CSV table of C-alpha atoms in Angstrom, one decimal:
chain,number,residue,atom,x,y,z
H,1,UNK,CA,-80.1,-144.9,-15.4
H,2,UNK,CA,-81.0,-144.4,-19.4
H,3,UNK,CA,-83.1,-141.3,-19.9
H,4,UNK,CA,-84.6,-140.4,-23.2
H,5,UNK,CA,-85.4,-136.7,-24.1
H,6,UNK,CA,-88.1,-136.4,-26.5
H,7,UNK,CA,-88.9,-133.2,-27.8
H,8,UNK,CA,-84.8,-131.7,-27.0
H,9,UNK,CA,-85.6,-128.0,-27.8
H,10,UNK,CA,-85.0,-125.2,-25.3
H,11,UNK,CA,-86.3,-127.2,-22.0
H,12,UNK,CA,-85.8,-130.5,-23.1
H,13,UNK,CA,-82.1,-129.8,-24.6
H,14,UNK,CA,-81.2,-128.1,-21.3
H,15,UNK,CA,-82.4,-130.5,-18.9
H,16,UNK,CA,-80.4,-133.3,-20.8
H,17,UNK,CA,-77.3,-131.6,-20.8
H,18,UNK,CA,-78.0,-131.1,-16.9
H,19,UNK,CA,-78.3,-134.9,-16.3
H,20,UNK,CA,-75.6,-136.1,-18.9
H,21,UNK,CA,-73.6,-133.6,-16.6
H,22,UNK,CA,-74.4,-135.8,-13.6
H,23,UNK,CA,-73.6,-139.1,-15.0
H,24,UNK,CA,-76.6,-140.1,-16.3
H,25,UNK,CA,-76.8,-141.8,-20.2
H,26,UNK,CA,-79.0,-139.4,-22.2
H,27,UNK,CA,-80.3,-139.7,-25.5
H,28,UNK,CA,-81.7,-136.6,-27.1
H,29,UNK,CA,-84.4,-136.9,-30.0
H,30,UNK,CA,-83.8,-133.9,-31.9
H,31,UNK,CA,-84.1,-133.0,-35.7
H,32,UNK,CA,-82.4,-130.2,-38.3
H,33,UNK,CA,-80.3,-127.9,-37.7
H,34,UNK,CA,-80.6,-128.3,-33.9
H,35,UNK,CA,-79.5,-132.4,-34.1
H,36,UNK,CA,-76.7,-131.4,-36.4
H,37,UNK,CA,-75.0,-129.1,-34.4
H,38,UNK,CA,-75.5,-131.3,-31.2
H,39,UNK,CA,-74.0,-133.9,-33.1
H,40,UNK,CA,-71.3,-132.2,-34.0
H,41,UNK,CA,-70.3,-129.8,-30.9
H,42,UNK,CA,-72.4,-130.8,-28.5
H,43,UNK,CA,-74.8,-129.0,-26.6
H,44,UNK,CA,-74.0,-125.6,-25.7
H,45,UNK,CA,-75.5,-124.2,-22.6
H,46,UNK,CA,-74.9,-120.2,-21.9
H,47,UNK,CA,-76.0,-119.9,-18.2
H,48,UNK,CA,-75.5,-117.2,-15.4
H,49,UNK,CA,-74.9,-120.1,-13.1
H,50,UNK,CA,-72.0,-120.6,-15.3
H,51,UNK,CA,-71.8,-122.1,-19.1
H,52,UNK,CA,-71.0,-125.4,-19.7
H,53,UNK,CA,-71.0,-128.1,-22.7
H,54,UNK,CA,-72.6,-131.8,-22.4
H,55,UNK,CA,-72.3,-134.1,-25.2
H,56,UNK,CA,-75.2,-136.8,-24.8
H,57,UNK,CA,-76.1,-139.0,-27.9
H,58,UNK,CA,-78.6,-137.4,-30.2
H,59,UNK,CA,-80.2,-138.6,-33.1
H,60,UNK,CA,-83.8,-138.5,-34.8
H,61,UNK,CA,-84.6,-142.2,-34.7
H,62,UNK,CA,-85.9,-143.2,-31.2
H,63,UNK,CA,-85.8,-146.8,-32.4
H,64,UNK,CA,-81.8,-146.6,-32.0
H,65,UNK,CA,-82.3,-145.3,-28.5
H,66,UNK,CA,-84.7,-148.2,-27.4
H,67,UNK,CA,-85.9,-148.8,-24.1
H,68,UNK,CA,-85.0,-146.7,-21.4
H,69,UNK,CA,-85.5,-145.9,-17.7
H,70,UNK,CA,-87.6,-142.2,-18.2
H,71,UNK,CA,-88.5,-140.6,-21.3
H,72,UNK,CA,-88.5,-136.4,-20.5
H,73,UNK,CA,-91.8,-135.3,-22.3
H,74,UNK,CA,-90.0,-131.9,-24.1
H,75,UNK,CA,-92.9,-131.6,-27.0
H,76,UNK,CA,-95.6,-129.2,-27.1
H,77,UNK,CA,-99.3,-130.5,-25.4
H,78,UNK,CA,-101.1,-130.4,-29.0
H,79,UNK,CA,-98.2,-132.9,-30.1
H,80,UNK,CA,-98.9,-135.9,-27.5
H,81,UNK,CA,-101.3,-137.5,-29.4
H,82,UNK,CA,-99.1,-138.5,-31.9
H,83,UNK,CA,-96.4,-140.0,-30.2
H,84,UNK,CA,-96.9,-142.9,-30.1
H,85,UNK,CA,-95.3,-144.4,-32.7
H,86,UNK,CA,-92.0,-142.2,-31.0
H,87,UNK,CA,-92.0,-143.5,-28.0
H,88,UNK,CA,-92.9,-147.4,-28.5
H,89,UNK,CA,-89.3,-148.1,-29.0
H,90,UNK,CA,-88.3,-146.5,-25.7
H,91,UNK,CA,-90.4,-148.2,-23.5
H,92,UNK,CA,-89.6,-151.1,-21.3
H,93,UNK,CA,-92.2,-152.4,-18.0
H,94,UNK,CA,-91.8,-149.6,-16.0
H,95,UNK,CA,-90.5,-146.6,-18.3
H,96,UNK,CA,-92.2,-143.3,-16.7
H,97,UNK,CA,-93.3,-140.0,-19.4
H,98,UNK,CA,-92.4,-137.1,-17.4
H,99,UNK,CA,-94.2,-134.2,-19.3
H,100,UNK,CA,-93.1,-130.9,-18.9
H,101,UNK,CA,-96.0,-128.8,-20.1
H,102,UNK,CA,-97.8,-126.2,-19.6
H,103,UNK,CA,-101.4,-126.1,-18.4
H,104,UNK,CA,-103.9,-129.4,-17.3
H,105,UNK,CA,-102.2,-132.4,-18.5
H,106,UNK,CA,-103.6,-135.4,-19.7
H,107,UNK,CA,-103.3,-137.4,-16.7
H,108,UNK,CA,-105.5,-134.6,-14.4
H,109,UNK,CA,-107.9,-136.9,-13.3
H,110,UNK,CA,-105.9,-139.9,-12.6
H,111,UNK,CA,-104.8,-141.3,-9.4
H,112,UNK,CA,-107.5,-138.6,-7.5
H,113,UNK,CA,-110.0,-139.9,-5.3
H,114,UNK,CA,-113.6,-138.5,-5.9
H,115,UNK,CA,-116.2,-137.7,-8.5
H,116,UNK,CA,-113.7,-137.3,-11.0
H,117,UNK,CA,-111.3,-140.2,-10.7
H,118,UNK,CA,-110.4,-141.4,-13.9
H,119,UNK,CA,-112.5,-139.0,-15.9
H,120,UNK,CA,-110.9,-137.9,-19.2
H,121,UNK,CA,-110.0,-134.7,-19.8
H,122,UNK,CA,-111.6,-134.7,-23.6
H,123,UNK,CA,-110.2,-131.4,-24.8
H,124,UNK,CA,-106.5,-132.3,-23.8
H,125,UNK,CA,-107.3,-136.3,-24.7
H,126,UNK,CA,-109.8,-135.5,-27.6
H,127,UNK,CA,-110.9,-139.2,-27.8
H,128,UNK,CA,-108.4,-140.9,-25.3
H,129,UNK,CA,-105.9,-140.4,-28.4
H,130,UNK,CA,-103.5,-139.0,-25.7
H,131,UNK,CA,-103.9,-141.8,-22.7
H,132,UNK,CA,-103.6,-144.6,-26.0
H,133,UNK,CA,-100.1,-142.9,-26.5
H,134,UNK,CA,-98.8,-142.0,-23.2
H,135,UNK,CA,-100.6,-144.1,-20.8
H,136,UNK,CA,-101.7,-142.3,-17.8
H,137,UNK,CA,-99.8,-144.8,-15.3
H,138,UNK,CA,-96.9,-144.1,-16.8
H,139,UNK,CA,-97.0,-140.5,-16.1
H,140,UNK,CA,-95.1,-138.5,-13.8
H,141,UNK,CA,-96.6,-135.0,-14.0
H,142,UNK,CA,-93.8,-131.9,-14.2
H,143,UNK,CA,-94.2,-128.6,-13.6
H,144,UNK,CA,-91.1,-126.0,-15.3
H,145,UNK,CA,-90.1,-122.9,-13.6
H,146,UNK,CA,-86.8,-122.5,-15.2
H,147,UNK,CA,-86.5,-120.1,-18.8
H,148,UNK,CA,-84.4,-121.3,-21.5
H,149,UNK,CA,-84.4,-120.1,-25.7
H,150,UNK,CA,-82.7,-121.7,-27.7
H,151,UNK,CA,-80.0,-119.0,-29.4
H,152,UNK,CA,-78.6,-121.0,-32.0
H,153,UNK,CA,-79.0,-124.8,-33.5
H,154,UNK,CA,-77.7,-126.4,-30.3
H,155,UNK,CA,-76.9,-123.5,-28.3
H,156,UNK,CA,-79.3,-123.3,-25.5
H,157,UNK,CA,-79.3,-120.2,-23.5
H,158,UNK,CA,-80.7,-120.4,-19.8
H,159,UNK,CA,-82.1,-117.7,-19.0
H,160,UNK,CA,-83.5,-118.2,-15.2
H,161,UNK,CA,-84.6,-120.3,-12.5
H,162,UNK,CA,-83.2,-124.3,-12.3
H,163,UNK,CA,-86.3,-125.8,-10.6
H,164,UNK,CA,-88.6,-128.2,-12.1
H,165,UNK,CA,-91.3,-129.9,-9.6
H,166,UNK,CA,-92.4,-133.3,-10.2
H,167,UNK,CA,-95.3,-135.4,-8.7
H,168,UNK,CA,-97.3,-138.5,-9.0
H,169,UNK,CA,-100.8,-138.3,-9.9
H,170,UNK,CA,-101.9,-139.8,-7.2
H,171,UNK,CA,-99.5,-137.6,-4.9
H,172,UNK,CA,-96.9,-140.8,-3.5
H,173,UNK,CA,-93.4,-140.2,-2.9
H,174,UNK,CA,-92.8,-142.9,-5.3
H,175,UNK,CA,-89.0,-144.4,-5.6
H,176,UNK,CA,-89.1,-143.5,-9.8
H,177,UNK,CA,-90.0,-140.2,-9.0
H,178,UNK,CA,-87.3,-139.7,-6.2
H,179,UNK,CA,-84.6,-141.5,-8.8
H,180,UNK,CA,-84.9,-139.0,-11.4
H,181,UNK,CA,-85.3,-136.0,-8.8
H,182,UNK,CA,-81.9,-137.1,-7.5
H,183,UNK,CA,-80.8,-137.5,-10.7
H,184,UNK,CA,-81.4,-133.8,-11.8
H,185,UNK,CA,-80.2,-132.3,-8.3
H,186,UNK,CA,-76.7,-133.6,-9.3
H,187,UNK,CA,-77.1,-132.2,-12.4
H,188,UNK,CA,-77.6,-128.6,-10.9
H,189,UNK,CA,-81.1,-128.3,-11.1
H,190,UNK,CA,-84.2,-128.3,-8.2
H,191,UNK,CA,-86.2,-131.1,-8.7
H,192,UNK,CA,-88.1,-131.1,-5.7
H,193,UNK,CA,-91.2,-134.0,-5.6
H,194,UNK,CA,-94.5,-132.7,-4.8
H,195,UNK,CA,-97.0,-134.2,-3.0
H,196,UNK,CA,-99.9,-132.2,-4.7
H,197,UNK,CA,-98.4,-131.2,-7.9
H,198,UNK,CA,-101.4,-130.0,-9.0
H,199,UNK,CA,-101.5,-127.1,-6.9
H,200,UNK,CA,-98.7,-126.2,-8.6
H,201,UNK,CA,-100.1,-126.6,-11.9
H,202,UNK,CA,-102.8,-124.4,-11.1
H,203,UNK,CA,-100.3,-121.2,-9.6
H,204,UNK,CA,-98.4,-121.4,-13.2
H,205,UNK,CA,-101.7,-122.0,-14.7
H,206,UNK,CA,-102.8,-118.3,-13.5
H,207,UNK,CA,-100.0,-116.6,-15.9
H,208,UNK,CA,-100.2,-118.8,-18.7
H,209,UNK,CA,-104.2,-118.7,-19.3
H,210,UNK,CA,-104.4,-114.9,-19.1
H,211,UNK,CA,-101.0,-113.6,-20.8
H,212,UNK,CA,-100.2,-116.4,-23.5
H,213,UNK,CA,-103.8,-115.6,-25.4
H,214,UNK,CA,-103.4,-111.8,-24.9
H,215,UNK,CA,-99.9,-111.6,-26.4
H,216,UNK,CA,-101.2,-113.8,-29.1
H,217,UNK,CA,-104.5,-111.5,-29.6
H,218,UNK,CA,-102.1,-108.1,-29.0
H,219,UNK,CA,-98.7,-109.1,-30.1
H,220,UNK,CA,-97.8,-107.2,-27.1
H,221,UNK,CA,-94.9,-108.3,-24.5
H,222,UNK,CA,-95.8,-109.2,-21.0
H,223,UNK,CA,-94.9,-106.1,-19.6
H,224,UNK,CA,-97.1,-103.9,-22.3
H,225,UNK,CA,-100.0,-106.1,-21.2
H,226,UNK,CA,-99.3,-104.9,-17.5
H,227,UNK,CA,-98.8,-101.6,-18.2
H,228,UNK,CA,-101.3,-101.1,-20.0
H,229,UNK,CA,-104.7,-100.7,-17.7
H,230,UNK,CA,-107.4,-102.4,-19.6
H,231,UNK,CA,-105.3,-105.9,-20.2
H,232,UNK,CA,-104.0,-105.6,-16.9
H,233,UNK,CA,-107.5,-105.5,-15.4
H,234,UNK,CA,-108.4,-108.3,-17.7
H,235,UNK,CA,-105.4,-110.4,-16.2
H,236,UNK,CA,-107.1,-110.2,-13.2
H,237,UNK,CA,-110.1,-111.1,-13.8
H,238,UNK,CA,-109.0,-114.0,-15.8
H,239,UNK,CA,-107.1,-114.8,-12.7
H,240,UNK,CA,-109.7,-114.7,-10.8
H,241,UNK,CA,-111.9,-117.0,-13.2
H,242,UNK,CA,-109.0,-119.3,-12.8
H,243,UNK,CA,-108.8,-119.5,-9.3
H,244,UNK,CA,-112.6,-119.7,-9.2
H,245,UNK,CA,-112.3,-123.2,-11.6
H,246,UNK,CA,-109.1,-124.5,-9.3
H,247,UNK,CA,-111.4,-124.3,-6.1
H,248,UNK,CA,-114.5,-125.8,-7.4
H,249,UNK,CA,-112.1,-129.4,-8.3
H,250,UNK,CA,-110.6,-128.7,-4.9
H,251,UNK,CA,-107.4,-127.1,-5.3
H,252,UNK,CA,-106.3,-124.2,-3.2
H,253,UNK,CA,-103.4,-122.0,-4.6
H,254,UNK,CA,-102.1,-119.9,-2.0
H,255,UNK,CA,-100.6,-117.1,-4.5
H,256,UNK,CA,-101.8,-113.8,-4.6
H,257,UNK,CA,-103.0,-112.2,-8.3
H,258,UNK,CA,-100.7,-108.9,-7.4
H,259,UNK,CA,-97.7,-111.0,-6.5
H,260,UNK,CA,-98.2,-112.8,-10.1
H,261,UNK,CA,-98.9,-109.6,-11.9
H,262,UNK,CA,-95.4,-108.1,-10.2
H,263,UNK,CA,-93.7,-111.4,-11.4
H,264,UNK,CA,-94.6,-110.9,-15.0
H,265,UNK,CA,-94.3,-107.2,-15.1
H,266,UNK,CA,-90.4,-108.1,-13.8
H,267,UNK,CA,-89.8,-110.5,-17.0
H,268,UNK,CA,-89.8,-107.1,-18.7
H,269,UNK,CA,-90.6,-107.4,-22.6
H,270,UNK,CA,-90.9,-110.6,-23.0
H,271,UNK,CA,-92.7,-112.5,-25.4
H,272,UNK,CA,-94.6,-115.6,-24.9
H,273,UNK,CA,-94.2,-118.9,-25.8
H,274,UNK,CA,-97.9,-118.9,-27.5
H,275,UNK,CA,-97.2,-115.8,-29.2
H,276,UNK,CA,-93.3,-116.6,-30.3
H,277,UNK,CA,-95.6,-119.8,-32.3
H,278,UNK,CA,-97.9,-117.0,-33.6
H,279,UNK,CA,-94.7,-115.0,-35.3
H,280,UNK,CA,-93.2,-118.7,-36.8
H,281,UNK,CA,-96.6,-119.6,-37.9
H,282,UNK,CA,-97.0,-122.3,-36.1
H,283,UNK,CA,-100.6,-123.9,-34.0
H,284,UNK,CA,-101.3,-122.2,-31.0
H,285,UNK,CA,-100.4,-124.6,-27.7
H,286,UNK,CA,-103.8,-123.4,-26.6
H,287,UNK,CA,-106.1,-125.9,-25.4
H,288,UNK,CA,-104.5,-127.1,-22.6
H,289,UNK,CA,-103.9,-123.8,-21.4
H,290,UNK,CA,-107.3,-122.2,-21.8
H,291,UNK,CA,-110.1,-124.4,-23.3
H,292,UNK,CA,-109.4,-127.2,-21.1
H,293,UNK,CA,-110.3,-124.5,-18.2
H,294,UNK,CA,-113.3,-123.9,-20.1
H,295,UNK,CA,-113.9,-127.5,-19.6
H,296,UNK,CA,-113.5,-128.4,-16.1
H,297,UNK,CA,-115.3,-125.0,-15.7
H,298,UNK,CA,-118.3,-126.8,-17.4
H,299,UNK,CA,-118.0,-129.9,-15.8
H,300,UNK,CA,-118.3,-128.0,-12.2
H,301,UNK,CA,-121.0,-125.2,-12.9
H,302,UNK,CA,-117.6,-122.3,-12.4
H,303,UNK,CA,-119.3,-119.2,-14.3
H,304,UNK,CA,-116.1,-118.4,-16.3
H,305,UNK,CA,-117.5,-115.4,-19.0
H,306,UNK,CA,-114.4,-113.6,-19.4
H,307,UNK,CA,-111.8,-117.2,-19.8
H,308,UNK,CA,-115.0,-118.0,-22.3
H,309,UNK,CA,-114.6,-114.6,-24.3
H,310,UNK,CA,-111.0,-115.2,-24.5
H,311,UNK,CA,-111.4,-118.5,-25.7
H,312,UNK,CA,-113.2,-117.7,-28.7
H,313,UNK,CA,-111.4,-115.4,-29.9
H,314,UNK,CA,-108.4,-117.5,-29.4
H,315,UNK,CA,-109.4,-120.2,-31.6
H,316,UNK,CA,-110.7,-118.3,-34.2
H,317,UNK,CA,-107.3,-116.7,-34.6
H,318,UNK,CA,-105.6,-120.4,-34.1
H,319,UNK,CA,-108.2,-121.4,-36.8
H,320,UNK,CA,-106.5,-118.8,-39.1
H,321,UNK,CA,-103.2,-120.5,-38.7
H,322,UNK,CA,-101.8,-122.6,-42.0
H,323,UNK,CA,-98.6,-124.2,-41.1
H,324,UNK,CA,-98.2,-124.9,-44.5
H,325,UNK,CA,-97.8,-121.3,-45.8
């Protein structure tokens, strides 16, 4: 099996070094500092499940890769629709794009049976730019659990959890999906294969949406935010928006807001991926995450006017941002 990581930061770098630990031929697409070192030494993974080192092939051209079996999606949302061009050289008939993101993915709509089926997501496919890039029956949806940073150009440190769910759209226990779930198992990680991943989408979902644009809009950790008793009452009512927008498309999660709350207050003072971007200057992965709520809250009549609020002032403050500077 030839799998393709494109996108190897912190995630992506981890879970290659996982399945080039299991036999598998990996090709990471790196660039920088980060290829160089991998190049050089490998990369480095500082675990509490034990550290090890895995030395897969990395470059920066995916053209000398060329077609392979899976390509491992590592790339922030607001980068899908351009890569195209990256990913063209990897693909053979039946290649699969496991995306590991964050919030509703592309391919939300595809593959379910209703009112829906097939609609197009616009704010997380603004134009179908996404679906022309990473068509939609390619993908294999993936939903991360595990925490890794990077600590160094190619030292990855992992910080918790190994399990990574994955899931057809269209909810089959299909054989690609239960090749590459095997595939990670004996590389040390849980890969289990869903058959309604996007119940699980929505349960991480309820974090994400309310603390990533808080620490962005505070600059405060995740455990400020709970402490502190007017973000932590916003939280919930986010939550509870969010819950309210997962039930009108269908989708029960059967997670408490306190147990979720508890959960974050436990990761202590840690910053968020969303606000982490805010400190480098970088675009806010925001849109799947919150305005694409905002959508599917449209699209079903969910009165959302706190997830709306938030959303405003989010983008204004994402509008701010000048990569260039």
């Amino acid at each position: 099996m030839r799998v393709a990581v494109l996108g190897a930061g912190a995630i992506g770098a981890y879970v290659g070094a996982c399945l080039q630990r299991a036999g598998v031929d990996v090709h990471l697409i790196a660039r920088g500092a980060h290829l160089d070192a991998i190049r050089q030494a490998g990369v480095q993974v500082s675990s509490p499940r034990g550290d090890f080192v895995a030395h897969p092939n990395a470059t920066d051209r995916p053209e000398e890769v060329g077609p392979v079996d899976h390509i491992f999606l590592g790339l922030k949302a607001n980068q899908y629709a351009s890569a195209g061009p990256m990913v063209q050289p990897m693909l053979h008939d039946t290649t699969t794009i496991i995306a590991a993101q964050n919030g509703i993915p592309w391919w939300y709509f595809h593959g379910v049976p209703g009112e829906f089926e097939g609609r197009r997501v616009e704010t997380v496919d603004p134009g179908g730019a996404v679906s022309a890039a990473l068509p939609t029956w390619r993908a294999i949806g993936c939903v991360v659990y595990a925490a890794t940073e990077i600590a160094a150009p190619g030292h990855i440190r992992h910080l918790e959890g190994t399990r990574l769910s994955i899931g057809e759209p269209d909810g089959s226990q299909s054989d690609r999906c239960m090749e590459f779930a095997e595939a990670m198992v004996a590389g040390g990680l849980k890969c289990p294969v869903e058959p309604d991943l996007r119940h699980d989408i929505w349960v991480k979902l309820m974090g994400n949406i309310a603390f990533n644009p808080i620490s962005a809009l505070t600059r405060a950790s995740m455990l400020a935010i709970c402490q502190n008793a007017g973000t932590r009452a916003l939280v919930v009512d986010m939550m509870q928006e969010t819950l309210a927008v997962a039930r009108s498309l269908g989708v029960h999660p059967q997670v408490s807001i306190e147990r979720r709350l508890n959960g974050a207050e436990r990761a202590g003072d840690h910053k968020t991926s969303t606000l982490q971007d805010l400190e480098k200057g970088k675009p806010l992965e925001l849109d799947a995450i919150l305005s694409a709520v905002v959508e599917l809250a449209d699209l079903t009549g969910t009165e959302i006017p706190v997830l709306r609020a938030v959303d405003s002032l989010a983008d204004l403050l994402n509008a701010g941002i000048d990569p260039a500077a």
